Coordinates of C-alpha atoms and ligand atoms in Angstrom, one line a residue:
M1 CA -15.9 1.6 20.6
N2 CA -17.7 1.8 17.3
F3 CA -15.8 1.0 14.3
L4 CA -16.8 1.6 10.5
I5 CA -14.9 -0.2 7.8
L6 CA -15.3 1.1 4.3
S7 CA -15.0 -1.8 1.9
R8 CA -16.6 -2.7 -1.4
L9 CA -16.9 -6.4 -0.5
S10 CA -17.6 -7.5 3.0
N11 CA -16.4 -11.1 2.3
L12 CA -12.8 -10.0 1.5
Y13 CA -10.3 -11.7 3.6
S14 CA -8.8 -8.5 5.1
T15 CA -12.4 -7.0 5.8
Q16 CA -13.4 -10.3 7.4
R17 CA -10.3 -10.5 9.6
L18 CA -10.7 -6.8 10.7
V19 CA -14.4 -7.6 11.7
Q20 CA -13.4 -10.6 13.7
A21 CA -10.7 -8.8 15.6
I22 CA -12.9 -5.8 16.3
Q23 CA -15.7 -8.0 17.6
G24 CA -13.3 -10.3 19.4
R25 CA -12.1 -7.3 21.3
G26 CA -15.7 -6.4 22.4
H27 CA -16.4 -3.5 20.0
H28 CA -19.1 -2.8 17.5
V29 CA -18.4 -2.8 13.7
A30 CA -20.3 -1.8 10.6
I31 CA -19.3 -2.1 7.0
E32 CA -20.3 0.3 4.3
N33 CA -19.5 0.6 0.6
P34 CA -16.7 3.3 0.2
E35 CA -19.1 5.5 -1.8
S36 CA -22.0 5.2 0.7
L37 CA -23.1 8.3 2.5
C38 CA -23.0 6.2 5.8
E39 CA -26.1 7.8 7.2
G40 CA -26.9 7.0 10.9
H41 CA -23.5 6.0 12.1
S42 CA -21.8 7.2 15.2
V43 CA -18.1 6.3 14.5
D44 CA -15.0 6.3 16.8
I45 CA -12.7 4.6 14.5
L46 CA -13.0 4.7 10.7
I47 CA -11.0 2.2 8.6
P48 CA -11.1 3.1 4.8
R49 CA -10.1 0.0 2.7
L50 CA -10.2 1.6 -0.7
G51 CA -9.3 -0.5 -3.7
G52 CA -8.5 0.4 -7.2
F53 CA -12.2 0.2 -8.4
R54 CA -13.7 3.7 -8.5
Y55 CA -10.7 4.9 -6.3
E56 CA -11.1 8.6 -7.0
E57 CA -14.8 8.6 -6.2
S58 CA -14.2 6.7 -3.0
L59 CA -11.5 9.1 -2.0
T60 CA -13.8 12.0 -2.4
N61 CA -16.4 10.3 -0.5
L62 CA -13.9 9.5 2.3
R63 CA -12.9 13.2 2.5
Q64 CA -16.7 14.1 3.1
L65 CA -17.1 11.3 5.6
E66 CA -14.2 12.5 7.7
K67 CA -16.0 15.9 8.1
K68 CA -19.6 14.5 8.4
L69 CA -18.9 11.6 10.8
S70 CA -15.9 13.2 12.5
P71 CA -14.5 9.9 13.9
K72 CA -12.1 10.2 16.6
K73 CA -9.5 8.4 14.4
T74 CA -9.2 7.4 10.8
L75 CA -6.8 4.8 9.8
N76 CA -5.5 6.2 7.3
T77 CA -7.0 9.7 6.6
A78 CA -7.9 10.6 3.0
A79 CA -5.1 13.1 2.7
N80 CA -2.4 10.6 3.9
F81 CA -4.0 7.7 2.0
H82 CA -3.8 9.6 -1.2
Q83 CA -0.3 11.0 -1.0
A84 CA 0.9 7.4 -0.3
R85 CA -1.2 5.8 -2.9
H86 CA -0.2 8.2 -5.7
K87 CA 3.2 6.8 -6.7
K88 CA 4.7 10.2 -7.9
I89 CA 3.4 12.2 -4.9
S90 CA 4.7 9.5 -2.7
A91 CA 8.2 9.5 -4.3
Q92 CA 8.3 13.3 -3.8
V93 CA 7.3 13.1 -0.1
L94 CA 10.0 10.4 0.4
A95 CA 12.5 12.4 -1.6
D96 CA 15.3 11.9 1.0
I97 CA 14.7 8.2 1.5
P98 CA 16.6 5.8 -0.7
Q99 CA 14.4 4.7 -3.7
P100 CA 15.0 3.8 -7.3
R101 CA 15.9 6.9 -9.3
A102 CA 13.0 8.6 -11.0
F103 CA 13.3 10.1 -14.5
E104 CA 11.3 13.0 -15.9
T105 CA 11.5 11.5 -19.4
P106 CA 12.4 7.9 -20.1
D107 CA 15.5 8.1 -22.3
C108 CA 17.6 5.2 -21.3
F109 CA 16.7 1.4 -21.2
P110 CA 15.6 -0.6 -19.5
V111 CA 13.0 1.6 -17.7
I112 CA 10.2 0.9 -15.4
V113 CA 6.9 2.8 -16.1
K114 CA 4.2 2.9 -13.4
D115 CA 0.6 4.0 -13.6
C116 CA 0.6 6.5 -10.5
L117 CA -2.7 5.1 -9.2
S118 CA -2.3 1.5 -10.0
S119 CA -1.9 -1.3 -7.5
Q120 CA -1.3 -5.1 -7.2
G121 CA 1.4 -4.8 -9.9
E122 CA -1.2 -4.2 -12.6
G123 CA 0.1 -0.9 -13.7
V124 CA 3.9 -1.5 -13.5
F125 CA 5.7 -2.3 -16.7
L126 CA 9.3 -3.0 -17.7
C127 CA 10.4 -1.5 -21.1
R128 CA 13.7 -2.7 -22.6
S129 CA 13.4 -0.7 -25.9
Q130 CA 11.9 2.4 -27.5
E131 CA 9.3 0.2 -29.2
E132 CA 8.2 -1.5 -25.9
L133 CA 8.0 2.0 -24.3
Q134 CA 5.9 3.4 -27.2
N135 CA 3.5 0.4 -26.8
C136 CA 3.4 1.0 -23.1
L137 CA 2.7 4.7 -23.3
Y138 CA -0.1 4.0 -25.9
K139 CA -1.8 1.6 -23.5
L140 CA -1.4 4.1 -20.5
Q141 CA -2.7 7.1 -22.5
G142 CA -4.3 9.7 -20.2
R143 CA -2.9 8.1 -17.0
E144 CA -0.3 9.9 -14.9
L145 CA 3.0 8.1 -15.0
L146 CA 6.2 7.6 -13.0
F147 CA 9.3 6.6 -14.9
Q148 CA 11.9 4.7 -12.7
E149 CA 15.2 3.0 -12.8
F150 CA 14.8 -0.8 -13.1
I151 CA 16.6 -2.6 -10.2
S152 CA 17.7 -5.7 -12.1
E153 CA 19.6 -7.3 -9.4
S154 CA 16.2 -7.7 -7.4
Q155 CA 15.4 -10.5 -9.9
G156 CA 11.8 -10.8 -9.1
H157 CA 12.3 -10.5 -5.3
D158 CA 11.1 -7.9 -3.0
I159 CA 10.2 -7.6 0.7
R160 CA 6.8 -6.5 2.1
V161 CA 7.2 -5.0 5.6
F162 CA 4.0 -4.5 7.5
I163 CA 4.2 -1.5 9.8
I164 CA 1.6 -0.6 12.5
G165 CA 2.2 2.7 14.4
D166 CA 6.0 2.9 14.4
K167 CA 6.7 -0.7 14.7
V168 CA 7.4 -3.5 12.2
A169 CA 4.6 -6.0 12.7
A170 CA 5.8 -8.6 10.3
A171 CA 7.8 -9.1 7.1
M172 CA 7.9 -11.5 4.2
E173 CA 10.1 -11.8 1.1
R174 CA 8.1 -12.2 -2.1
V175 CA 9.4 -14.0 -5.2
A176 CA 7.7 -13.7 -8.5
A177 CA 6.2 -17.0 -9.7
D178 CA 8.8 -17.3 -12.5
P179 CA 11.6 -14.6 -11.9
R180 CA 13.1 -15.4 -15.3
T181 CA 10.1 -13.9 -17.1
E182 CA 8.2 -11.9 -14.4
F183 CA 10.0 -9.1 -12.4
R184 CA 6.9 -8.2 -10.3
S185 CA 6.6 -10.2 -7.1
N186 CA 3.0 -9.2 -6.1
L187 CA 1.1 -12.2 -4.6
S188 CA -1.9 -11.2 -6.6
L189 CA 0.3 -12.1 -9.7
G190 CA 1.3 -15.4 -8.5
G191 CA 4.3 -14.4 -6.2
I192 CA 5.3 -16.7 -3.4
A193 CA 5.9 -15.5 0.2
H194 CA 8.6 -16.6 2.7
P195 CA 9.3 -15.2 6.1
V196 CA 12.4 -13.0 6.1
S197 CA 14.6 -11.2 8.7
L198 CA 15.2 -7.5 8.3
T199 CA 18.4 -5.7 9.0
A200 CA 18.1 -2.7 11.5
E201 CA 18.7 -0.4 8.5
E202 CA 15.8 -1.8 6.6
E203 CA 13.5 -1.7 9.6
Q204 CA 14.4 1.9 10.3
L205 CA 13.9 2.9 6.6
C206 CA 10.4 1.4 6.5
I207 CA 9.5 3.1 9.8
Q208 CA 10.8 6.4 8.5
A209 CA 8.8 6.1 5.2
V210 CA 5.6 5.4 7.0
R211 CA 6.2 8.3 9.4
K212 CA 7.0 10.7 6.7
L213 CA 3.6 9.8 4.9
Q214 CA 1.9 10.0 8.3
L215 CA 0.2 6.6 8.0
D216 CA -1.2 4.6 10.9
Y217 CA -0.4 1.4 9.3
A218 CA 1.0 0.4 5.9
G219 CA 2.7 -2.2 3.7
V220 CA 6.2 -1.0 2.6
D221 CA 7.6 -2.7 -0.4
L222 CA 11.4 -2.6 -0.5
V223 CA 14.2 -4.2 -2.7
R224 CA 17.7 -5.1 -1.8
S225 CA 19.9 -3.4 -4.4
H226 CA 23.6 -3.2 -4.9
R227 CA 23.4 0.2 -3.2
G228 CA 21.4 -1.0 -0.2
P229 CA 17.7 -1.1 0.5
L230 CA 15.4 0.9 -1.6
I231 CA 11.7 1.8 -1.0
L232 CA 9.4 0.9 -3.9
E233 CA 6.1 1.9 -2.4
V234 CA 4.2 2.4 0.8
N235 CA 0.8 0.9 0.5
P236 CA -1.8 2.7 2.6
C237 CA -4.3 -0.2 2.3
P238 CA -2.2 -3.4 2.5
G239 CA -3.9 -6.8 2.3
L240 CA -3.7 -9.0 5.3
E241 CA -4.0 -12.5 3.8
G242 CA -0.4 -12.9 2.5
I243 CA 1.3 -11.4 5.5
E244 CA -0.9 -13.3 8.2
K245 CA -0.5 -16.5 6.5
C246 CA 3.2 -16.2 6.1
S247 CA 3.9 -14.8 9.5
H248 CA 1.2 -16.7 11.5
K249 CA 0.6 -13.4 13.3
N250 CA -2.7 -11.8 14.1
I251 CA -2.1 -8.5 12.1
A252 CA -5.8 -7.6 12.2
E253 CA -5.8 -7.7 16.0
E254 CA -2.6 -5.6 16.1
I255 CA -4.4 -2.9 14.1
V256 CA -7.3 -2.9 16.4
V257 CA -5.1 -2.8 19.5
Y258 CA -3.2 0.2 17.9
A259 CA -6.5 2.0 17.2
E260 CA -7.6 1.3 20.9
S261 CA -4.4 2.5 22.3
F262 CA -4.6 5.7 20.3
L263 CA -8.1 6.4 21.5
N264 CA -7.1 5.6 25.1
S265 CA -4.1 8.1 25.0
H266 CA -6.2 10.8 23.4
S267 CA -9.4 10.7 25.5
Ligands
LIG301 N1 12.1 -0.1 -9.9 C1 11.9 -1.4 -9.9 N2 12.9 -2.3 -10.1 C2 12.6 -3.7 -10.0 N3 11.5 -4.2 -9.7 C3 10.5 -3.3 -9.4 C4 10.7 -1.9 -9.4 N4 9.4 -1.3 -9.1 C5 8.6 -2.4 -8.9 N5 9.1 -3.6 -9.0 C6 8.5 -4.8 -8.9 O1 7.2 -4.7 -9.3 C7 6.2 -4.9 -8.1 C8 5.1 -3.9 -8.2 O2 5.6 -2.5 -7.9 P1 4.9 -1.5 -7.0 O3 5.7 -0.2 -7.1 O4 5.1 -2.1 -5.5 O5 3.5 -1.2 -7.5 P2 2.2 -2.0 -7.0 O6 1.3 -0.8 -6.3 O7 1.5 -2.3 -8.3 O8 2.4 -3.1 -6.1 C9 7.1 -4.8 -7.0 O9 6.7 -5.5 -5.8 C10 8.5 -5.3 -7.4 O10 8.5 -6.7 -7.3
LIG302 MG1 3.6 -3.1 -4.4

């Protein structure tokens, strides 16, 4: 099979691991920049790995590539990628799944403010007063925002659940480097990962969320709150490094096996 990965940097851990897994299973793989026209490729499986840099341009290009290259399978398609990636659209699609409450206007404190198209914790802020909120809104001028209830009992902890197809591939608990001063547990911000066991309810919730967003694979972030597990986000382009190192599982290969079995059952 011919795989094409859209990735800005071919030496990123996740890109490298996918390449190894694809080649290890006897397939051909090419890597192109997410904004490339990808001339001359015959593609069975397209894997877009779109990051934050020039995200909207990359997404527009992905939409065109899906038509032009007509791959047999795209993990994950532009339409599904975007509705998961956009925090407000995703919250609406997941309306009947337990999540932190969303507010139309932030009028009680503390409140979480999220830049709808941010990732890696960079656009997520905790505002404890009107003054902090004003500063935050000033910084985020022109961005689409989601206002959300702060789940204080999570205390800098959350759980990343890696789903492939409709199965849990691995899970890890992430703890912010210093939970007294940092509520975001993203590994890119210094968070530390430990293996964790999920309850059946948590597993089902993550699988349901991924299914509703029609993703082939995803990283689901959830917090354990006083009212049970709540979904924070469903990441359509989850990193592989933290989860593979924490779980000692070959997640890249599981993604490739999923793509193979999809093609085999649809050919
Ligand atoms: N409503 C919330 N209450 C408490 N902590 C939160 C909340 N939302 C996000 N966080 C923390 O901030 C981190 C980043 O938020 P997330 O919504 O996953 O955005 P990103 O796409 O930037 O990772 C989460 O992993 C979690 O630790
Ligand atoms: Mg996250």
